[in-house]
mmCIF file of C-alpha atoms in Angstrom:
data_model
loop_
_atom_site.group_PDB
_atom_site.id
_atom_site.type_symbol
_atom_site.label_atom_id
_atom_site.label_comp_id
_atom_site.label_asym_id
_atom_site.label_seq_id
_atom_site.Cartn_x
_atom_site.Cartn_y
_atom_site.Cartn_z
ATOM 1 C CA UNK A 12 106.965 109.528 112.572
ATOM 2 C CA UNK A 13 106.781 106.273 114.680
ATOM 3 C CA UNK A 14 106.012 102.706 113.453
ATOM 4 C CA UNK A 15 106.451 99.389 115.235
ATOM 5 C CA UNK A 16 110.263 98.138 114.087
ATOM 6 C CA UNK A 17 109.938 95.544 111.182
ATOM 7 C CA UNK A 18 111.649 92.382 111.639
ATOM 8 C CA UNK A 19 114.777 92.436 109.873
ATOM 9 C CA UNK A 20 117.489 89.495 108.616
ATOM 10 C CA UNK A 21 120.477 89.172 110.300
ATOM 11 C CA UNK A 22 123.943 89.320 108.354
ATOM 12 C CA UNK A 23 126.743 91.309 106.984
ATOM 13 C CA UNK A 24 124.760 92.368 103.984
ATOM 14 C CA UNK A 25 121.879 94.477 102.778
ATOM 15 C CA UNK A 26 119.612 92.094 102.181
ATOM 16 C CA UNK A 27 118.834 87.984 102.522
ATOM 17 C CA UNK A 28 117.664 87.086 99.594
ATOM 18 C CA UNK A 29 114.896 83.885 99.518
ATOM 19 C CA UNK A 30 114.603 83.345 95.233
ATOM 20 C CA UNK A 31 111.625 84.519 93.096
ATOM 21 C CA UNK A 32 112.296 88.387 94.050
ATOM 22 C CA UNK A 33 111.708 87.568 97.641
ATOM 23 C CA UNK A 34 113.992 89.328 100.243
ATOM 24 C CA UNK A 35 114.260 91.133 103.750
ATOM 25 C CA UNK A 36 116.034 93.729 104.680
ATOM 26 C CA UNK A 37 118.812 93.727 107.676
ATOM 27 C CA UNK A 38 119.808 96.669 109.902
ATOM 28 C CA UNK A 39 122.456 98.226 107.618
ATOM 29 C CA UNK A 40 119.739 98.901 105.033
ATOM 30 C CA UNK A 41 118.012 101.221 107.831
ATOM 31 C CA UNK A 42 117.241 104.667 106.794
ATOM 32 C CA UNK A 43 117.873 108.029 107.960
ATOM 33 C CA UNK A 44 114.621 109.881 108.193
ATOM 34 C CA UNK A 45 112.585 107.474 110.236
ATOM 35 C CA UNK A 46 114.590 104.206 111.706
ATOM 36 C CA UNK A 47 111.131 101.692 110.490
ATOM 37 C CA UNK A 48 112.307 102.621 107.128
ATOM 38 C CA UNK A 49 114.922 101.310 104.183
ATOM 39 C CA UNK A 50 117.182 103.877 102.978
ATOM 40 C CA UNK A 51 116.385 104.403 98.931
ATOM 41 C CA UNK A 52 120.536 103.638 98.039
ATOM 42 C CA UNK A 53 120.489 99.957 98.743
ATOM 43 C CA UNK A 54 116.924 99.292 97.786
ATOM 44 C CA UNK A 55 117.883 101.378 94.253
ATOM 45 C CA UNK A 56 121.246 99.517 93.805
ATOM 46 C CA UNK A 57 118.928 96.168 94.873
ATOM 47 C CA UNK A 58 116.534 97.192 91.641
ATOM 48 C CA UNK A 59 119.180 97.873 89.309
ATOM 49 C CA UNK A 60 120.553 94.433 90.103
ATOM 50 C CA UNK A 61 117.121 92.928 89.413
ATOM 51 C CA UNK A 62 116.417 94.682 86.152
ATOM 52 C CA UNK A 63 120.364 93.680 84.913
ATOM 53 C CA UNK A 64 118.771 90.284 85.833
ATOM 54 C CA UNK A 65 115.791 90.856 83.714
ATOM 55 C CA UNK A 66 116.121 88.683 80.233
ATOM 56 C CA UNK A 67 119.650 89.921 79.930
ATOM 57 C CA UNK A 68 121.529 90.803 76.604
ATOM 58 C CA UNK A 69 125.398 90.894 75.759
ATOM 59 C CA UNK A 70 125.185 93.671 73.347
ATOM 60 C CA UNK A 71 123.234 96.711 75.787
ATOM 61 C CA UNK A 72 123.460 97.863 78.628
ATOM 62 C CA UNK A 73 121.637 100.323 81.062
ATOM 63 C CA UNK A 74 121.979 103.553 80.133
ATOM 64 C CA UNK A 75 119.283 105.458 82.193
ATOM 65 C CA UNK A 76 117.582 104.550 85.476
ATOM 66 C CA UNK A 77 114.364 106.399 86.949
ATOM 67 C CA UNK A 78 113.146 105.758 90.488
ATOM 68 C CA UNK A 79 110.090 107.326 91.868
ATOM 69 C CA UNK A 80 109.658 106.392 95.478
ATOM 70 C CA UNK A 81 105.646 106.383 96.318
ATOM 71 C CA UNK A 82 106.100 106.756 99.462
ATOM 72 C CA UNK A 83 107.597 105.155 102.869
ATOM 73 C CA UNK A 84 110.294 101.968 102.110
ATOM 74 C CA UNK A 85 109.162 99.499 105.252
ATOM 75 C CA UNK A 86 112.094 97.536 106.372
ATOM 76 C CA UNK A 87 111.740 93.643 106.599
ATOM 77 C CA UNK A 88 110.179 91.414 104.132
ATOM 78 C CA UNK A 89 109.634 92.878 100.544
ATOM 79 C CA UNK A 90 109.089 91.369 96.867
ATOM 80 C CA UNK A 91 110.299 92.593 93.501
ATOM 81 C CA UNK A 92 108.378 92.344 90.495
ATOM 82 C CA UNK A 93 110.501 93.081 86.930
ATOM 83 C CA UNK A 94 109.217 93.188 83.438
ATOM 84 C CA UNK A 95 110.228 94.258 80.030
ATOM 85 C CA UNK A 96 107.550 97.578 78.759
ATOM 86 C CA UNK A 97 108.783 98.104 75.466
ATOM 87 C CA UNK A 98 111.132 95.223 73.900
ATOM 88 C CA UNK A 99 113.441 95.871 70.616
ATOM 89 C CA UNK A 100 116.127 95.296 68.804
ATOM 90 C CA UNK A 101 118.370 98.340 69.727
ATOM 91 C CA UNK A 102 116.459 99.966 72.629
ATOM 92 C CA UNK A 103 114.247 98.411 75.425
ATOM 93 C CA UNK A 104 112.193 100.012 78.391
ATOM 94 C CA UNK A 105 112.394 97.858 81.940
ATOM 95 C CA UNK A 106 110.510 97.811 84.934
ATOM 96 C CA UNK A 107 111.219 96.908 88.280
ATOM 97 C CA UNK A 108 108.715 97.605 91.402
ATOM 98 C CA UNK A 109 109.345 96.961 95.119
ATOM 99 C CA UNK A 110 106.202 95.719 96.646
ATOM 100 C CA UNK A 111 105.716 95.765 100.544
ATOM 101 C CA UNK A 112 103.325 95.856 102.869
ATOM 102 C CA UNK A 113 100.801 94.856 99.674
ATOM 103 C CA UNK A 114 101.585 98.367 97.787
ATOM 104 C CA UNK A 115 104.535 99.522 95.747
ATOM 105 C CA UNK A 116 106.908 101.804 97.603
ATOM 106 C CA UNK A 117 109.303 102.025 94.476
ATOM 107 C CA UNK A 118 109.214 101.839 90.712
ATOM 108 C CA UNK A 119 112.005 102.232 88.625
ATOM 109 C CA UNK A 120 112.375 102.010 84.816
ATOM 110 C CA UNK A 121 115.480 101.389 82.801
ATOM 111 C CA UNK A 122 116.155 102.534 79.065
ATOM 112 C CA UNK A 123 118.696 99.602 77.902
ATOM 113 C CA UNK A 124 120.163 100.254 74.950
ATOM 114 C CA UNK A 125 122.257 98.851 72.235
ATOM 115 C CA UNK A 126 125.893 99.173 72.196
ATOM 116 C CA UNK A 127 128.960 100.260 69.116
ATOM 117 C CA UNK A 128 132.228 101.273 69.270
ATOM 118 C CA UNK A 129 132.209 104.712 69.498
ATOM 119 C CA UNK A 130 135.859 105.445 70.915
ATOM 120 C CA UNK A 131 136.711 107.685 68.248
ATOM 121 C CA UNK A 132 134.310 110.077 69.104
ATOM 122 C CA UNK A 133 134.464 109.728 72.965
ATOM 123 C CA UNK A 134 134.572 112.829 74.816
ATOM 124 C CA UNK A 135 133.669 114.153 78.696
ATOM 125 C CA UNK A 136 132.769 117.626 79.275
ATOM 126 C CA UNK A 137 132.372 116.731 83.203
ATOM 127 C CA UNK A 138 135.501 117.914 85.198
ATOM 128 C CA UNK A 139 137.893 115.016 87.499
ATOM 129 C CA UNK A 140 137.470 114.778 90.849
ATOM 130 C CA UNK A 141 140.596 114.223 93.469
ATOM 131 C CA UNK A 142 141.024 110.633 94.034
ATOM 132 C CA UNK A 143 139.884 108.668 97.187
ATOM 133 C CA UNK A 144 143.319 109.026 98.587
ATOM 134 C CA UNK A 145 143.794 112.592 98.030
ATOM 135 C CA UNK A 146 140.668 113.096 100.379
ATOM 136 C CA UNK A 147 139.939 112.924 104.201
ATOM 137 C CA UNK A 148 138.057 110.449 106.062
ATOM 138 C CA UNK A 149 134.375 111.731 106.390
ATOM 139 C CA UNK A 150 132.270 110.523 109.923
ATOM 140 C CA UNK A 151 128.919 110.235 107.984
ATOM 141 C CA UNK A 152 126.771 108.929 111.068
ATOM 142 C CA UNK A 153 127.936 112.417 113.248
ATOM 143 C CA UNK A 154 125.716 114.024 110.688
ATOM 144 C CA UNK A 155 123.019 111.312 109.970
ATOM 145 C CA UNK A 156 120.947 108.243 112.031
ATOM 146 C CA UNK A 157 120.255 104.755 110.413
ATOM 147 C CA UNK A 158 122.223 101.497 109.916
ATOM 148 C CA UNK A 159 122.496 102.509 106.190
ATOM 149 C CA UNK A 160 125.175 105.695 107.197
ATOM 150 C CA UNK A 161 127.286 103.684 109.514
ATOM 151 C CA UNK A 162 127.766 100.906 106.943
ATOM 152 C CA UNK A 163 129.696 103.563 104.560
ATOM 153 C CA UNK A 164 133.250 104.413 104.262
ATOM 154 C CA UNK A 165 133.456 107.879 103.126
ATOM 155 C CA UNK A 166 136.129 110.381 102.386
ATOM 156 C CA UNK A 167 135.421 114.072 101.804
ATOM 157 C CA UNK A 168 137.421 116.561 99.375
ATOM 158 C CA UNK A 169 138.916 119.953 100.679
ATOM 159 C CA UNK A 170 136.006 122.720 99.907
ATOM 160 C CA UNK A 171 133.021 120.785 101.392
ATOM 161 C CA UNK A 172 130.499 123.035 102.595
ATOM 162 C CA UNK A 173 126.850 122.748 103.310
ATOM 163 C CA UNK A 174 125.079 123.261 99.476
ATOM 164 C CA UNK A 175 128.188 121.623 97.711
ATOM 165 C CA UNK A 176 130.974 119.139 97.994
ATOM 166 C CA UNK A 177 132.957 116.310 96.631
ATOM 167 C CA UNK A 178 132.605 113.243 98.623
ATOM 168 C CA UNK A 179 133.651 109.407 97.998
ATOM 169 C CA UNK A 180 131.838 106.102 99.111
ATOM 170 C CA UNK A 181 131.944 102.370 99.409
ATOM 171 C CA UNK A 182 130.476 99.805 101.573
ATOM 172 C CA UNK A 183 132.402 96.515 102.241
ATOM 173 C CA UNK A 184 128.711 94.946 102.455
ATOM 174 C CA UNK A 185 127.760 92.716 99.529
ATOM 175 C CA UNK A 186 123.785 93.634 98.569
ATOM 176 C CA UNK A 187 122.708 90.091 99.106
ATOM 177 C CA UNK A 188 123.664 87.487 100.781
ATOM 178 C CA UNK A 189 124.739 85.702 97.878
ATOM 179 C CA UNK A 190 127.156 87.915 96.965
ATOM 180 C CA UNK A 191 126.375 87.587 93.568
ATOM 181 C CA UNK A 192 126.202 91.334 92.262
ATOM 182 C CA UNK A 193 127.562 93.055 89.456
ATOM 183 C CA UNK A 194 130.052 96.756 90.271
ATOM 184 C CA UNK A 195 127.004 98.141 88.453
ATOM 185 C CA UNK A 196 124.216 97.414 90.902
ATOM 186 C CA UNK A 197 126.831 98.132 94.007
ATOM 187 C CA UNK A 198 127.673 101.741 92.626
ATOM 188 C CA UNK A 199 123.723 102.448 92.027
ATOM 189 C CA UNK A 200 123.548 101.098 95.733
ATOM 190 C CA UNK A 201 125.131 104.155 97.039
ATOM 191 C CA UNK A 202 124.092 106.845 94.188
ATOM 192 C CA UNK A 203 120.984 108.403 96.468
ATOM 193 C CA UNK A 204 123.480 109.345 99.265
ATOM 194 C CA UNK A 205 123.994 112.438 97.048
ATOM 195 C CA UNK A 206 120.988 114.372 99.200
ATOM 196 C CA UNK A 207 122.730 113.910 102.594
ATOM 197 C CA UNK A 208 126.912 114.257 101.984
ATOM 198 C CA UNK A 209 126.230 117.878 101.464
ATOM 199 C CA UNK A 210 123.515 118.999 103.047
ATOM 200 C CA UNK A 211 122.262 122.839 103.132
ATOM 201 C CA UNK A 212 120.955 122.572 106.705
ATOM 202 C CA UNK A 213 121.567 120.117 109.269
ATOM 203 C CA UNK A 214 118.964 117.335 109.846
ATOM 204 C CA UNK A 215 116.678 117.081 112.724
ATOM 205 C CA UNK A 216 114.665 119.475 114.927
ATOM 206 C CA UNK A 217 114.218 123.130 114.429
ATOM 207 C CA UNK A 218 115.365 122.722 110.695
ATOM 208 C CA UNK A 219 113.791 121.369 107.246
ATOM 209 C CA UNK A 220 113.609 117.814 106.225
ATOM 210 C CA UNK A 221 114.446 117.550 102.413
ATOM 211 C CA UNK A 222 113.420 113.723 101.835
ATOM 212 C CA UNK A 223 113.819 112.986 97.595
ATOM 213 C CA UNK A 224 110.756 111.775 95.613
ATOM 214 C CA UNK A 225 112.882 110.594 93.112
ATOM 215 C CA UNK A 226 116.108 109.615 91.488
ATOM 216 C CA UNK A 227 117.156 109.795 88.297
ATOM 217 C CA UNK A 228 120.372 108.613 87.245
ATOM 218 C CA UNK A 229 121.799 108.880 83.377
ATOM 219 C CA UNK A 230 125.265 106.991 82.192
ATOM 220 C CA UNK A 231 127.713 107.914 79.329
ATOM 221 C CA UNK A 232 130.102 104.798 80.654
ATOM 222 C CA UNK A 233 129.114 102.257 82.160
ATOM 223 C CA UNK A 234 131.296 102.207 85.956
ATOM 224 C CA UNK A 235 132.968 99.935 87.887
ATOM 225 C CA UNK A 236 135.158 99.330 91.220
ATOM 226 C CA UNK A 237 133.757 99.601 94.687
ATOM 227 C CA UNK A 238 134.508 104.003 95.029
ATOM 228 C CA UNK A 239 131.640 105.652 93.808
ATOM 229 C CA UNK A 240 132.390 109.310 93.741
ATOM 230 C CA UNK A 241 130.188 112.684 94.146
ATOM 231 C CA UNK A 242 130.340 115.944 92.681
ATOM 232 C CA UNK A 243 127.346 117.672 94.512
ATOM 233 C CA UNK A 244 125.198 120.565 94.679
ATOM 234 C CA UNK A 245 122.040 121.240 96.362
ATOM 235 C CA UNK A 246 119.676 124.227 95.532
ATOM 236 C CA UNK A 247 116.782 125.011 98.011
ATOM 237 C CA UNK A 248 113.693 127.002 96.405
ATOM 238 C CA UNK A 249 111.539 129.406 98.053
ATOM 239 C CA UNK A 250 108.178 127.372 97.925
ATOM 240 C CA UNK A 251 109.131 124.675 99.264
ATOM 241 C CA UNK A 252 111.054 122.599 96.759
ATOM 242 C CA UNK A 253 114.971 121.845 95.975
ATOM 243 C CA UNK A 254 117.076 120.029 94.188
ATOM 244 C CA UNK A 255 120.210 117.884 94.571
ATOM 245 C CA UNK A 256 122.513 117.325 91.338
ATOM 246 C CA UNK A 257 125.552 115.281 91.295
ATOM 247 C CA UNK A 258 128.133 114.189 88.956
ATOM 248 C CA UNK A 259 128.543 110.609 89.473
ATOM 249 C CA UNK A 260 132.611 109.409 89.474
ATOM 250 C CA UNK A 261 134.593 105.769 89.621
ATOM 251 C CA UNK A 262 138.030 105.701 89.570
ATOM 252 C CA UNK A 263 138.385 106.263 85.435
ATOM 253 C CA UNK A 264 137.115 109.339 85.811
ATOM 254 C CA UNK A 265 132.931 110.641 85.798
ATOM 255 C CA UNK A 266 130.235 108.456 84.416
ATOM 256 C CA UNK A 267 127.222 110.052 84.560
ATOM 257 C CA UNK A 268 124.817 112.423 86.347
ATOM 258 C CA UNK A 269 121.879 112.278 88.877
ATOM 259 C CA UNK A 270 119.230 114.686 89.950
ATOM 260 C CA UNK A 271 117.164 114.035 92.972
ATOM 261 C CA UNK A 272 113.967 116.368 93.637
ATOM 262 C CA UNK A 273 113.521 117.372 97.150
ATOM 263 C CA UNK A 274 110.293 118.459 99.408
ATOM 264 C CA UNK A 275 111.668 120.674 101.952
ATOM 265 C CA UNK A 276 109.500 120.469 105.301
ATOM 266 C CA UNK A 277 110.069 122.191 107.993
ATOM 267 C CA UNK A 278 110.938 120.447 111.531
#
């Protein structure tokens, strides 16, 4: 697919942010399938910062987030739009949408809900990961195009293969130039890298594409740090749809889980 570039903001960060959900993207938001394009992991960790924004309340937090990307994420100039769909007192439903170009490319809802202590009951079924430092340093951009891919540090686990693997991420970018972000929004900002650190066939020509429609992230904790880590496996039907599932990791251990449907196209 070929577009005329957007114009894009220049800076060490994701995004210049202008006040009243007004922003544009820079060149280390770029995306991998088509370089006119924002990558869905900033623009979804972008979002979750907005809807933590959103009337905020000391006693919940986000426990579920659910993108659904309608379609091509220009890069340049966007807006954000975020409103509360069903208040309460112990549960609420949130919305954010990205709006550019004059339609929405993304809209993502957000169950916050109320928090207890609970520690005497807490218990993870989801199996450790080896640390950052146990792993080896992983060239993302050999593998994939875009600004986005070369702003990552990533380390890979021994046992990667294509279909399954345990890789590691940060970014020493801030998502705005403010600066201003929570671990929370940062970590979601690299959660929809899942589909590409273990891919089941290479990217580009004579192969499939496997773009997501979605993301869908769920939280038993909520995270923090700068690591986000990625227990990943990715199934490939036989009419034309797959699926990438990952259990999501900080340093304390797993958080939470993600599931990203995929079209598979072939190139």
């Amino acid at each position: 697919m070929t577009a005329a570039l957007p114009e894009l903001a220049d800076g060490d960060f994701y995004y210049q942010a202008f006040g009243d959900g007004r922003f544009r993207s820079t060149i280390h938001a770029q995306g991998a399938w088509n370089e006119h394009e924002q990558h869905m992991a900033p623009a979804s960790g972008l979002m979750a910062d907005s809807l933590e924004r959103h009337e905020p309340r000391d006693d919940m937090r986000m426990a579920r987030l659910s993108y659904e990307i309608l379609g091509l994420i220009p890069g340049g100039g966007f807006h954000i739009e975020t409103t509360t769909l069903r208040p309460g007192r112990t549960i609420e439903l949130l919305q954010a949408e990205l709006i550019a170009n004059g339609r929405v490319a993304i809209r993502a809802t957000a169950w916050r809900m109320i928090i207890s202590d609970t520690a005497a009951v807490a218990a993870v079924e989801d199996t450790a990961i080896p640390a950052p430092d146990e792993c080896k340093p992983l060239d993302g951009p050999a593998t994939w195009p875009g600004g986005y891919i070369r702003s990552l540090e990533m380390r890979v686990a021994e046992g990667h293969r294509p279909g399954a693997g345990i890789v590691w991420l940060r970014t020493r970018h801030p998502l705005t130039d403010k600066a201003d972000s929570g671990d929370l929004a940062g970590l979601m900002g690299l959660v929809d890298t899942a589909n590409g650190i273990a891919a089941r066939v290479p990217p580009g020509t004579d192969s499939y594409a496997f773009p997501n429609l979605d993301l869908q992230i769920h939280m038993y904790r909520r995270p923090g740090g700068e690591w986000l880590g990625l227990d990943n496996a990715v199934s490939f039907g036989s009419d034309g749809i797959g699926l990438t599932s990952t259990v999501l990791h900080d340093l304390q251990g797993p958080f939470g889980r993600a599931e990203q449907i995929l079209t598979l196209r072939r190139t």
